[in-house]
Amino acid sequence: MGGLPKKIYQINSLSSSDRSNRLLLDSGNLLFKKNSIDRRQNQEILTAETILDIYTDIGYDAVAIGPLDLAAGIDFVQKSYSHGFPWISSNITGPDGKPLFTQWITRTLGDIKVVITAVTAHPQKEYKNINIQPWQESLTKTLVTIKEKKENAFIILLSSLNNSENEQIAKRFPDINLLIGADPHRGNISPQLIGNTLLTQTAKQGKYQGLLEIIFGKQRIWGHDTTRQLADLQNKLGSVNWQLRRLKKQSKKNGNENKYTDTILRLEKEKEELNREIDTSKKLLTQEKKTGVKNDQYNYRFIGLKKNMPNDQPTAEKLILLNREIRELNKKNKQLENTSGNLSTLTQNMVGHSVCETCHETQAEFWKATRHASAYSTLNKKDKSLNLDCLPCHLTINPRKLDSQISPDPGYLSYPSALRSVGCESCHGPGREHSIAPETFTLSRNPEKALCLACHTPEHDDTFNYAPKLSSIACPSE
Ligand code: HEC
Ligand code: HEC
Ligand code: HEC
Ligand code: HEC
C-alpha cells in the first residue's frame, strides 16, 4: 500500500509515449490480504475502496478476480463492477450456472486482436450465492467461444491458480499465448515457454512491475529475440561475479566479514537467478534454430520499485486522505466498548518494561537506547498510530502469535502505554509470573531467529541478517 504512489508513477512513466499500444493487466488478489473481512466499521474496507479508486484512475484494461478479492463478499465486488471497474472472470457463476462477470474482453493493438480472459482460484471459504467452476470445464468452453469469434487472436489468460496448475493449463490449452499468474508462493517468474504458451508472473504486493514487450509476427507462435537477451544476461552475470569477487576480497582484508554479508547474500541470490534465466534462454535458442519461422517475439523486464522513485501526487494524496479516514474510524472504534474485548488476550501475562526495569536496570538502560524502545513513537511521527496495518509490529506483542498476513485486531488500538514499544517481553516472552517469582518462573534468555522474523519480514526489512543484528540489540550482562 505504501509503495503505491511510486508504482503508479512508474506505470505512467513507462508508458507515457504511446498508450494505445499498451495493456495494463492484473491477475488478481488486489483488495484484501485475508480470506474473510468483517464489513462493519473496518479499515480494510476503506483501504479496498481506495485501491479500486486508484486502479480506476490509472486505467487498467482488465483485472482478474482472485479468491482474496471475494473476502468481503461477492456483493462488494459486484458493486465496483457495476460502476465500471474492469473485473473479469470466466468461472464465477451464480447458483443458476450463469457467469456473473465479463468472461473475456477484446482489445486491438495495431492490427492484432488481443483477447483477455481470466480464471479465479477456489477461495478457502465457501460463498452461498456463487459457484467457482473448475478451470478444466470453464476454460474449454470459453476458449471454444473465443476461437469461434476471433480468428488468429492473441489470447491472454490471467490466473490466480497456483503455478503448477498454470503449467498444466499451458500444456493442455496451446491456444493460450500468454498466461500471467499470481501464485502468492512464487516471486517473479521469468517468461518460460511451455508448448506455445508463455508463462510468467511478477511477485505479489507490487514490489516489482513486469514489463513485457511483444512484437507481433504473422502467426500466433512464439519466437524470441533470444540472442540479444542471452547476451544481456551474460553481461549482467559478469558484473555480478566481479562485484562478488571484490567484496569477498575486501571483507577478508579488513577482517570485517559481517559488514558485507547482506550484500554478498543478495548478490549470490541474483547470480543463481541469472544462471537459471541463462539456461532457459539457451534452451530457447536451440529450439528456435530448429524451427526458424517469423513469429511473435518478446522482451521482458522486471522493474523493482526504487526507494528514490518519485511519488505520483494524486495517488499520494489519496493515501493521505485514506489514512485520515482510518484514523477517524479507529478513533470511534477505540471508543466503542466491544472493540477492546480482545485486549486481554493480546496482552495476556505481560506487564510492560517498567516492571522489568525495577530489577534489570542495566538491560533497561541499554534497551531504551535502541530503536525498539521508540517503535511506537515512530508511528506517531508518521501519523499512523491508529492504523491496524502498522501497529502489531510496533508494539510489545507475543511474536509467536503474530501472523503478519492476518490483519490485526482492533484491540491493538487500546494498548496500555507500558506496552507501546517493542518491549522486553517481545523477545523474552510474557513475564507476569517471572516478575513475581523470578527464580521459580524463568524466562528465555536468548530469543531465537524465528521470533525476530515474525516482525523483520522481507517486506519490512529486506536486509535482516540474524547474527549481526542480534549482537547489536543483545542486552548486556550486569
Ligand atoms: C523482582 C525482580 C525481577 C523482575 C520484576 C523481573 N526479573 Fe528477570 N530476573 C530476576 C532474577 C533474580 C533473575 C535471575 C534468575 C535466575 O538466574 O534464576 C532474572 C532473570 C531474567 C532473565 C535471564 C534468564 C536467564 O536464563 O539467564 C531475563 C531474560 C529476564 N529476567 C527478563 C525479565 C523481564 C523481561 C522482566 C519483565 C517482564 C523481568 N525479567 C522482570 C528478577 C526479576
Ligand atoms: C514485535 C516486533 C519485533 C520483534 C519481535 C523484533 N523486532 Fe527488531 N525492530 C522492530 C521494529 C518495529 C523496529 C524499528 C523501530 C523504529 O525504528 O521505530 C526494529 C528495529 C530493529 C533494529 C534496529 C535497532 C537500532 O537501534 O538500530 C535491529 C538491529 C533489530 N530490530 C533487531 C531485532 C532482532 C535481532 C530481533 C530478535 C531477537 C528483533 N529485532 C525482534 C520490530 C521487532
Ligand atoms: C510485519 C511487521 C511490521 C509491520 C506490519 C509494520 N512495520 Fe514498520 N518496521 C518493521 C521493522 C522490522 C522495522 C525495522 C526495519 C529496519 O531496521 O530497517 C520497521 C521500521 C519502520 C520505520 C522506521 C524505519 C524507516 O523505514 O523509516 C517506520 C517509519 C515504520 N516502520 C513505519 C511503519 C508503518 C507506517 C507501518 C504501517 C503502514 C508499518 N511500519 C508496519 C516492522 C513492521
Ligand atoms: C529485541 C530483543 C530484546 C529486547 C526487546 C530485550 N532484550 Fe534482553 N536480551 C536480548 C538478547 C539477545 C540477550 C542476550 C542473550 C545472550 O547473549 O545470552 C538479552 C539478555 C537479557 C538478560 C540477561 C542478561 C545477562 O547476561 O545477565 C536480561 C536480564 C534481559 N535481557 C532483560 C531485558 C529487559 C528487562 C528488557 C526490556 C527493558 C529486554 N531485555 C529487552 C534481547 C532482547
XYZ file of C-alpha atoms and ligand atoms in Angstrom:
650
model
C 0.000 0.000 0.000
C 2.772 2.428 0.979
C 4.577 1.839 -2.315
C 1.522 2.516 -4.451
C 2.312 6.181 -5.329
C 5.730 5.075 -6.627
C 4.233 2.159 -8.513
C 1.700 4.388 -10.238
C 4.400 6.928 -11.084
C 6.406 4.120 -12.648
C 3.486 2.796 -14.688
C 2.787 6.267 -16.041
C 6.385 6.983 -16.929
C 6.919 3.614 -18.633
C 4.023 4.074 -20.959
C 3.819 7.811 -21.480
C 4.837 7.576 -25.142
C 2.019 5.543 -26.598
C -0.889 4.351 -24.510
C -2.861 2.962 -27.415
C -0.361 0.122 -27.685
C -0.321 -0.699 -24.023
C -2.304 -3.130 -21.904
C -2.437 -2.842 -18.125
C -3.375 -6.161 -16.574
C -3.538 -7.656 -13.105
C -4.128 -11.289 -12.215
C -5.998 -10.597 -9.014
C -5.864 -10.619 -5.204
C -5.806 -6.875 -5.300
C -8.062 -5.868 -2.450
C -7.503 -7.935 0.685
C -4.838 -9.996 2.423
C -7.051 -12.476 4.214
C -9.948 -14.790 3.469
C -12.694 -13.119 5.390
C -13.414 -9.478 6.138
C -15.925 -8.060 8.567
C -17.864 -5.422 6.635
C -18.703 -3.231 9.630
C -16.514 -0.335 10.678
C -13.453 -1.769 9.086
C -10.272 -0.112 7.890
C -9.756 -2.911 5.355
C -12.928 -1.861 3.542
C -11.764 1.763 3.405
C -8.408 0.574 2.067
C -10.007 -1.629 -0.607
C -12.184 1.274 -1.766
C -9.093 3.453 -2.155
C -7.303 0.742 -4.156
C -10.310 0.487 -6.500
C -10.306 4.241 -6.906
C -6.585 4.380 -7.749
C -6.762 1.458 -10.206
C -9.754 3.059 -11.909
C -7.868 6.324 -12.397
C -4.818 4.733 -13.923
C -6.951 2.930 -16.486
C -6.419 -0.801 -16.080
C -7.717 -2.790 -19.048
C -8.611 -5.888 -17.061
C -8.245 -7.101 -13.501
C -8.912 -10.766 -12.768
C -10.893 -11.583 -9.657
C -8.688 -13.525 -7.240
C -10.073 -15.546 -4.303
C -8.947 -12.886 -1.806
C -10.918 -10.220 -3.681
C -14.044 -12.075 -2.558
C -13.195 -11.763 1.141
C -15.771 -9.049 1.854
C -18.495 -10.902 -0.057
C -19.466 -11.112 -3.709
C -21.657 -8.002 -3.495
C -18.618 -5.873 -2.654
C -17.005 -6.925 -5.949
C -20.281 -6.599 -7.833
C -20.763 -3.057 -6.619
C -17.498 -1.823 -8.143
C -18.151 -3.972 -11.231
C -21.481 -2.251 -11.764
C -19.674 1.103 -11.531
C -17.401 0.060 -14.376
C -14.379 -1.469 -12.668
C -12.798 -3.845 -15.242
C -13.168 -7.086 -13.241
C -13.166 -10.252 -15.338
C -13.586 -13.928 -14.504
C -14.613 -16.786 -16.761
C -15.547 -19.178 -13.981
C -17.513 -17.343 -11.286
C -21.204 -18.123 -11.763
C -24.428 -17.644 -9.870
C -26.402 -20.611 -8.494
C -28.034 -20.957 -11.946
C -24.647 -21.554 -13.583
C -24.703 -18.223 -15.453
C -21.486 -16.190 -15.376
C -21.605 -13.187 -13.022
C -18.808 -11.194 -14.660
C -17.401 -10.407 -18.088
C -15.669 -13.606 -19.171
C -13.336 -12.056 -21.705
C -12.654 -8.738 -23.382
C -11.098 -7.766 -26.710
C -8.574 -5.028 -27.444
C -6.975 -4.132 -30.757
C -3.250 -3.428 -30.729
C -2.102 -2.307 -34.174
C -3.950 -4.760 -36.384
C -3.847 -7.626 -33.906
C -6.895 -8.648 -31.893
C -5.976 -9.411 -28.319
C -8.413 -11.331 -26.133
C -8.042 -11.308 -22.355
C -9.770 -13.860 -20.179
C -9.341 -14.957 -16.539
C -9.742 -17.855 -14.122
C -10.387 -17.433 -10.419
C -8.858 -19.933 -7.976
C -11.123 -21.585 -5.419
C -11.400 -19.444 -2.257
C -10.737 -21.116 1.099
C -14.140 -20.053 2.290
C -17.457 -21.167 0.756
C -19.835 -18.480 -0.512
C -23.586 -19.037 -0.621
C -24.546 -17.208 -3.800
C -21.726 -18.154 -6.118
C -20.041 -21.159 -7.665
C -16.458 -21.310 -8.822
C -16.443 -23.616 -11.838
C -13.409 -25.881 -12.213
C -10.990 -24.352 -14.734
C -10.906 -27.571 -16.773
C -14.523 -27.027 -17.822
C -14.789 -23.247 -17.899
C -11.618 -22.763 -19.942
C -12.584 -25.373 -22.511
C -15.907 -23.600 -23.054
C -14.520 -20.070 -23.046
C -11.728 -20.874 -25.470
C -14.131 -22.507 -27.930
C -16.256 -19.328 -27.986
C -13.224 -17.117 -28.343
C -11.790 -19.142 -31.220
C -15.154 -19.103 -32.993
C -15.438 -15.341 -32.854
C -11.836 -14.158 -33.048
C -9.678 -15.981 -35.504
C -5.929 -15.588 -35.139
C -6.380 -13.563 -31.946
C -3.606 -13.343 -29.363
C -5.085 -14.891 -26.219
C -4.053 -13.856 -22.707
C -5.137 -15.699 -19.574
C -4.949 -14.044 -16.143
C -4.896 -16.695 -13.442
C -4.874 -16.754 -9.652
C -4.350 -20.535 -9.602
C -1.065 -21.899 -8.290
C 1.896 -22.220 -10.596
C 1.689 -25.968 -11.112
C -1.949 -25.643 -12.209
C -0.888 -22.859 -14.565
C 1.704 -25.203 -16.059
C -0.996 -27.814 -16.596
C -3.171 -25.218 -18.312
C -0.299 -24.220 -20.588
C 0.211 -27.844 -21.615
C -3.450 -28.502 -22.139
C -4.522 -25.286 -23.903
C -1.911 -24.297 -26.513
C -4.363 -21.649 -27.818
C -3.434 -19.501 -24.842
C -0.457 -17.419 -25.974
C 0.321 -15.726 -22.698
C -0.520 -16.821 -19.155
C 0.030 -14.312 -16.353
C -0.075 -15.945 -12.945
C -0.438 -14.679 -9.382
C 0.789 -17.557 -7.226
C 1.483 -15.952 -3.827
C 4.084 -18.622 -3.019
C 6.214 -17.740 -6.009
C 8.049 -14.493 -6.706
C 8.926 -13.176 -10.134
C 8.829 -15.901 -12.764
C 10.741 -15.034 -15.920
C 8.775 -15.900 -19.044
C 9.081 -19.578 -19.861
C 7.663 -21.300 -22.877
C 5.519 -24.333 -22.237
C 4.382 -25.631 -25.593
C 3.223 -22.436 -27.252
C 2.185 -20.701 -24.041
C 4.416 -18.119 -22.447
C 4.027 -18.371 -18.657
C 5.132 -15.567 -16.358
C 4.248 -13.632 -13.204
C 5.522 -10.817 -11.012
C 5.950 -11.086 -7.249
C 2.977 -10.156 -5.098
C 2.356 -6.846 -3.327
C 3.629 -4.617 -6.065
C 7.342 -4.868 -5.290
C 8.024 -5.345 -8.970
C 6.369 -4.400 -12.203
C 6.534 -6.836 -15.057
C 7.018 -5.180 -18.408
C 6.520 -7.449 -21.392
C 7.042 -6.013 -24.834
C 5.522 -8.050 -27.647
C 6.394 -7.695 -31.308
C 3.619 -9.431 -33.209
C 4.595 -11.674 -36.106
C 2.339 -13.158 -38.755
C 1.226 -16.191 -36.853
C 0.496 -16.794 -33.199
C 3.597 -18.840 -32.484
C 6.395 -17.667 -30.228
C 9.831 -16.847 -31.452
C 12.105 -14.669 -29.392
C 14.986 -12.267 -29.765
C 16.917 -14.739 -27.727
C 20.384 -13.913 -28.957
C 20.107 -10.394 -27.609
C 18.524 -11.426 -24.345
C 21.194 -14.058 -23.768
C 23.940 -11.505 -24.341
C 22.294 -9.104 -21.861
C 22.008 -11.804 -19.230
C 25.612 -12.871 -19.659
C 26.758 -9.275 -19.280
C 24.807 -8.944 -16.068
C 26.257 -12.179 -14.717
C 29.752 -10.926 -15.469
C 29.198 -7.765 -13.467
C 27.658 -9.643 -10.513
C 30.649 -12.015 -10.450
C 33.029 -9.092 -10.482
C 31.266 -7.396 -7.559
C 31.242 -10.638 -5.584
C 34.965 -11.174 -6.032
C 35.706 -7.613 -4.988
C 33.533 -7.740 -1.844
C 34.899 -11.093 -0.739
C 38.430 -9.812 -1.106
C 37.649 -6.656 0.832
C 35.891 -8.411 3.677
C 38.918 -10.723 4.094
C 41.351 -7.854 4.003
C 39.511 -5.808 6.627
C 38.868 -8.828 8.825
C 35.375 -7.396 8.983
C 33.361 -10.180 7.468
C 29.953 -9.155 8.778
C 29.980 -5.763 7.150
C 29.339 -7.137 3.672
C 27.334 -10.275 4.467
C 23.996 -8.784 3.414
C 25.256 -7.562 0.073
C 27.074 -10.809 -0.640
C 23.955 -12.832 0.132
C 21.895 -10.632 -2.154
C 24.414 -10.939 -4.980
C 24.644 -14.730 -4.602
C 20.870 -14.901 -4.954
C 20.956 -12.685 -8.018
C 23.645 -14.883 -9.525
C 21.539 -18.006 -9.029
C 18.554 -16.358 -10.702
C 20.684 -15.162 -13.645
C 22.115 -18.631 -14.185
C 18.591 -20.017 -14.295
C 17.490 -17.420 -16.858
C 20.561 -18.071 -18.978
C 19.724 -21.780 -19.049
C 16.189 -21.009 -20.224
C 17.474 -18.659 -22.933
C 19.955 -21.221 -24.226
C 17.253 -23.861 -24.494
C 15.042 -21.408 -26.383
C 17.814 -20.583 -28.791
C 18.324 -24.227 -29.733
C 14.586 -24.611 -30.189
C 14.446 -21.519 -32.409
C 17.304 -22.685 -34.586
C 15.316 -25.822 -35.293
C 12.019 -24.126 -36.236
C 13.225 -20.790 -37.590
C 9.931 -19.106 -38.533
C 8.891 -15.449 -38.382
C 6.837 -15.451 -35.238
C 5.720 -13.354 -32.282
C 8.656 -12.115 -30.239
C 9.037 -10.679 -26.782
C 11.376 -8.821 -24.488
C 10.772 -8.524 -20.793
C 11.951 -6.753 -17.683
C 11.044 -6.934 -14.024
C 11.412 -3.476 -12.637
C 11.909 -3.141 -8.897
C 10.385 -0.213 -7.061
C 13.275 2.032 -6.107
C 13.132 3.996 -2.863
C 14.145 7.192 -4.669
C 11.410 6.923 -7.311
C 9.106 9.993 -7.146
C 5.526 9.615 -5.934
C 2.527 10.044 -8.168
C 0.986 13.067 -6.462
C -2.743 12.305 -6.892
C -2.173 8.778 -5.542
C -0.121 10.064 -2.611
C -2.953 12.475 -1.770
C -5.490 9.659 -1.861
C -3.388 7.706 0.620
C -3.138 10.693 2.951
C -6.893 11.016 2.802
C -7.265 7.287 3.459
C -5.009 7.474 6.485
C -7.104 10.336 7.838
C -10.293 8.316 7.345
C -8.736 5.298 9.032
C -7.694 7.448 11.979
C -11.191 8.878 12.390
C -12.763 5.425 12.041
C -10.415 3.860 14.581
C -10.843 6.749 16.985
C -14.512 5.826 17.015
C -13.726 2.110 17.185
C -11.488 2.752 20.159
C -14.341 4.429 21.997
C -16.708 1.532 21.368
C -16.551 -0.784 24.384
C -16.670 -4.045 22.446
C -13.516 -3.488 20.420
C -11.301 -3.661 23.460
C -12.721 -7.152 24.083
C -9.617 -8.896 22.750
C -7.174 -6.645 24.521
C -6.800 -9.002 27.457
C -5.988 -11.918 25.128
C -3.451 -9.860 23.242
C -1.633 -8.645 26.325
C -2.054 -11.832 28.327
C 0.520 -12.234 31.090
C 2.502 -9.208 30.004
C 3.414 -6.455 32.448
C 5.421 -3.924 30.409
C 9.018 -2.739 30.555
C 8.636 -0.516 33.608
C 8.092 -3.563 35.816
C 11.132 -5.432 34.431
C 13.176 -2.300 34.895
C 12.853 -2.443 38.686
C 15.160 -5.495 38.767
C 17.059 -5.254 35.451
C 18.242 -1.674 35.361
C 21.348 -2.297 33.225
C 19.422 -4.069 30.457
C 16.628 -1.493 30.565
C 19.108 1.372 30.132
C 20.582 -0.385 27.121
C 17.192 -1.217 25.599
C 15.998 2.386 25.902
C 18.744 3.471 23.531
C 17.636 1.016 20.817
C 15.014 1.810 18.236
C 12.812 -0.957 19.670
C 12.056 1.371 22.577
C 10.772 4.109 20.292
C 8.960 1.893 17.774
C 5.558 3.278 18.712
C 6.576 6.929 18.666
C 7.958 6.247 15.185
C 4.389 5.505 14.128
C 3.139 8.577 15.941
C 5.526 10.725 13.975
C 4.106 9.289 10.761
C 0.557 9.822 11.983
C -0.023 6.052 11.782
C -0.503 5.194 15.422
C -4.172 4.380 14.863
C -3.532 2.216 11.822
C -4.082 -1.501 12.339
C -1.827 -2.341 9.414
C 1.128 -0.873 11.285
C 0.514 -1.338 14.988
C 1.269 -5.011 15.722
C 4.993 -4.956 14.877
C 5.487 -1.616 16.590
C 4.078 -2.784 19.955
C 5.015 -5.326 22.619
C 3.361 -8.434 21.290
C 3.970 -12.110 21.535
C 5.569 -12.655 18.107
C 4.769 -16.353 18.224
C 1.123 -15.413 17.796
C 1.641 -12.856 15.079
C 0.708 -13.796 11.584
C 1.774 -10.800 9.590
C -0.617 -11.737 6.792
C -3.646 -11.605 9.041
C -4.617 -8.060 9.598
C -4.886 -7.497 13.293
C -7.356 -6.943 15.982
C -8.940 -3.600 16.981
C -7.721 -4.496 20.489
C -4.345 -3.009 19.455
C -5.997 0.422 19.492
C -6.446 0.322 23.261
C -2.988 -0.952 24.150
C -1.730 0.285 27.541
C 1.149 2.735 27.340
C 3.616 0.413 29.105
C 3.357 -1.920 26.097
C 3.613 0.738 23.399
C 7.108 -0.150 22.148
C 8.868 -3.340 21.081
C 9.452 -4.075 24.742
C 11.332 -6.658 26.790
C 8.562 -9.220 26.552
C 8.592 -9.195 22.721
C 11.928 -11.007 22.982
C 11.895 -12.706 26.371
C 8.215 -13.725 26.476
C 5.354 -12.678 28.787
C 6.801 -12.011 32.241
C 3.982 -11.594 34.775
C 4.796 -14.732 36.744
C 8.541 -14.202 36.450
C 8.185 -10.707 37.895
C 6.521 -12.109 41.000
C 8.762 -15.163 41.470
C 11.823 -14.842 39.221
C 13.615 -17.960 40.441
C 10.571 -20.207 40.022
C 9.403 -18.882 36.662
C 12.368 -18.239 34.412
C 12.228 -16.501 31.072
C 14.016 -17.452 27.929
C 17.290 -15.623 27.684
C 18.153 -15.868 24.042
C 15.413 -15.024 21.516
C 15.547 -17.366 18.524
C 15.636 -16.249 14.924
C 12.019 -17.128 14.098
C 10.892 -14.673 16.728
C 12.705 -11.754 15.114
C 11.481 -12.811 11.696
C 7.847 -12.529 12.750
C 8.377 -8.743 12.586
C 11.510 -8.432 10.483
C 9.757 -9.771 7.393
C 11.260 -9.296 3.937
C 8.543 -6.751 3.230
C 9.550 -4.517 6.160
C 13.237 -5.288 6.468
C 14.774 -6.759 3.366
C 18.308 -6.851 4.749
C 17.654 -8.680 8.006
C 20.513 -10.935 8.968
C 20.151 -12.623 12.364
C 23.669 -12.870 13.818
C 24.927 -9.291 13.336
C 21.529 -7.770 14.155
C 21.227 -9.864 17.287
C 24.565 -8.673 18.590
C 23.539 -5.063 18.052
C 20.425 -5.358 20.242
C 21.533 -8.035 22.773
C 21.198 -6.721 26.312
C 24.463 -6.609 28.272
C 25.139 -8.563 31.471
C 25.268 -6.791 34.781
C 11.516 -8.889 41.146
C 12.665 -8.773 40.299
C 12.512 -9.144 38.843
C 11.614 -8.666 37.966
C 10.455 -7.695 38.211
C 11.963 -9.228 36.671
N 13.044 -10.044 36.805
Fe 14.001 -11.016 35.307
N 15.227 -11.909 36.655
C 15.231 -11.663 38.003
C 16.207 -12.526 38.634
C 16.506 -12.567 40.114
C 16.771 -13.299 37.595
C 17.809 -14.388 37.740
C 17.048 -15.672 37.899
C 17.920 -16.878 37.930
O 19.069 -16.781 37.491
O 17.428 -17.900 38.351
C 16.157 -12.868 36.379
C 16.488 -13.356 35.116
C 15.982 -12.834 33.934
C 16.462 -13.202 32.613
C 17.614 -14.107 32.291
C 17.177 -15.533 32.210
C 18.380 -16.451 32.073
O 18.136 -17.589 31.729
O 19.514 -16.020 32.300
C 15.714 -12.498 31.709
C 15.821 -12.564 30.193
C 14.779 -11.717 32.474
N 14.982 -11.933 33.800
C 13.850 -10.882 31.907
C 12.892 -10.181 32.622
C 11.811 -9.478 32.022
C 11.536 -9.366 30.516
C 11.087 -8.938 33.039
C 9.798 -8.136 32.907
C 8.703 -8.816 32.278
C 11.721 -9.307 34.270
N 12.806 -10.083 33.970
C 11.274 -8.940 35.499
C 14.449 -10.734 38.649
C 13.402 -10.040 38.128
C 7.370 -7.055 17.734
C 8.130 -6.886 16.520
C 9.639 -7.026 16.572
C 10.370 -8.094 17.052
C 9.842 -9.382 17.686
C 11.748 -7.768 16.822
N 11.848 -6.535 16.230
Fe 13.584 -5.557 15.754
N 12.530 -3.920 15.218
C 11.149 -3.842 15.155
C 10.783 -2.512 14.731
C 9.352 -2.026 14.506
C 11.977 -1.784 14.552
C 12.096 -0.329 14.092
C 11.666 0.580 15.170
C 11.733 2.031 14.793
O 12.678 2.459 14.089
O 10.831 2.777 15.218
C 13.064 -2.705 14.872
C 14.405 -2.365 14.819
C 15.441 -3.273 14.969
C 16.842 -2.963 14.811
C 17.441 -1.595 14.595
C 17.755 -1.195 16.015
C 18.637 0.004 16.237
O 18.630 0.509 17.380
O 19.294 0.428 15.290
C 17.526 -4.145 14.992
C 19.027 -4.359 14.913
C 16.552 -5.175 15.292
N 15.301 -4.605 15.277
C 16.866 -6.485 15.558
C 15.957 -7.429 16.056
C 16.321 -8.751 16.480
C 17.695 -9.361 16.388
C 15.174 -9.350 16.914
C 15.004 -10.733 17.506
C 15.828 -11.023 18.634
C 14.111 -8.373 16.795
N 14.628 -7.231 16.260
C 12.792 -8.615 17.137
C 10.251 -4.841 15.469
C 10.586 -6.052 16.058
C 5.424 -7.164 9.928
C 5.880 -6.153 10.856
C 5.738 -4.681 10.520
C 4.603 -4.011 10.133
C 3.210 -4.589 9.879
C 4.982 -2.611 10.004
N 6.303 -2.457 10.327
Fe 7.347 -0.696 10.353
N 9.060 -1.702 10.773
C 9.143 -3.062 10.982
C 10.541 -3.420 11.193
C 11.062 -4.805 11.471
C 11.283 -2.232 11.095
C 12.793 -2.070 11.212
C 13.381 -2.118 9.832
C 14.843 -1.741 9.780
O 15.536 -1.736 10.786
O 15.271 -1.453 8.651
C 10.306 -1.167 10.846
C 10.654 0.178 10.702
C 9.751 1.176 10.478
C 10.092 2.585 10.388
C 11.466 3.197 10.602
C 12.386 2.858 9.508
C 12.043 3.559 8.232
O 11.909 2.846 7.209
O 11.932 4.788 8.226
C 8.927 3.261 10.111
C 8.748 4.755 9.922
C 7.868 2.280 10.033
N 8.407 1.028 10.265
C 6.542 2.591 9.783
C 5.561 1.624 9.570
C 4.236 1.954 9.107
C 3.727 3.340 8.767
C 3.545 0.774 9.036
C 2.127 0.553 8.558
C 1.854 1.017 7.215
C 4.455 -0.287 9.480
N 5.669 0.282 9.785
C 4.111 -1.615 9.586
C 8.103 -3.971 11.011
C 6.797 -3.695 10.637
C 14.957 -7.301 20.563
C 15.066 -8.289 21.579
C 15.280 -7.912 23.027
C 14.584 -6.987 23.746
C 13.463 -6.074 23.263
C 15.096 -7.052 25.087
N 16.069 -7.995 25.178
Fe 17.014 -8.626 26.845
N 18.229 -9.806 25.770
C 18.163 -9.961 24.405
C 19.296 -10.734 23.966
C 19.604 -11.131 22.530
C 20.069 -11.044 25.126
C 21.402 -11.751 25.202
C 21.247 -13.197 25.351
C 22.594 -13.858 25.459
O 23.569 -13.311 24.965
O 22.619 -14.901 26.070
C 19.325 -10.469 26.225
C 19.711 -10.611 27.557
C 18.933 -10.175 28.636
C 19.184 -10.500 30.022
C 20.281 -11.390 30.551
C 21.489 -10.546 30.759
C 22.652 -11.300 31.389
O 23.527 -11.745 30.614
O 22.674 -11.415 32.601
C 18.243 -9.838 30.737
C 18.089 -9.842 32.249
C 17.420 -9.101 29.826
N 17.865 -9.323 28.553
C 16.366 -8.274 30.193
C 15.699 -7.442 29.304
C 14.831 -6.370 29.727
C 14.490 -6.029 31.155
C 14.379 -5.792 28.597
C 13.466 -4.584 28.474
C 13.853 -3.403 29.209
C 14.936 -6.520 27.467
N 15.757 -7.483 27.948
C 14.643 -6.256 26.130
C 17.161 -9.483 23.571
C 16.224 -8.522 23.921
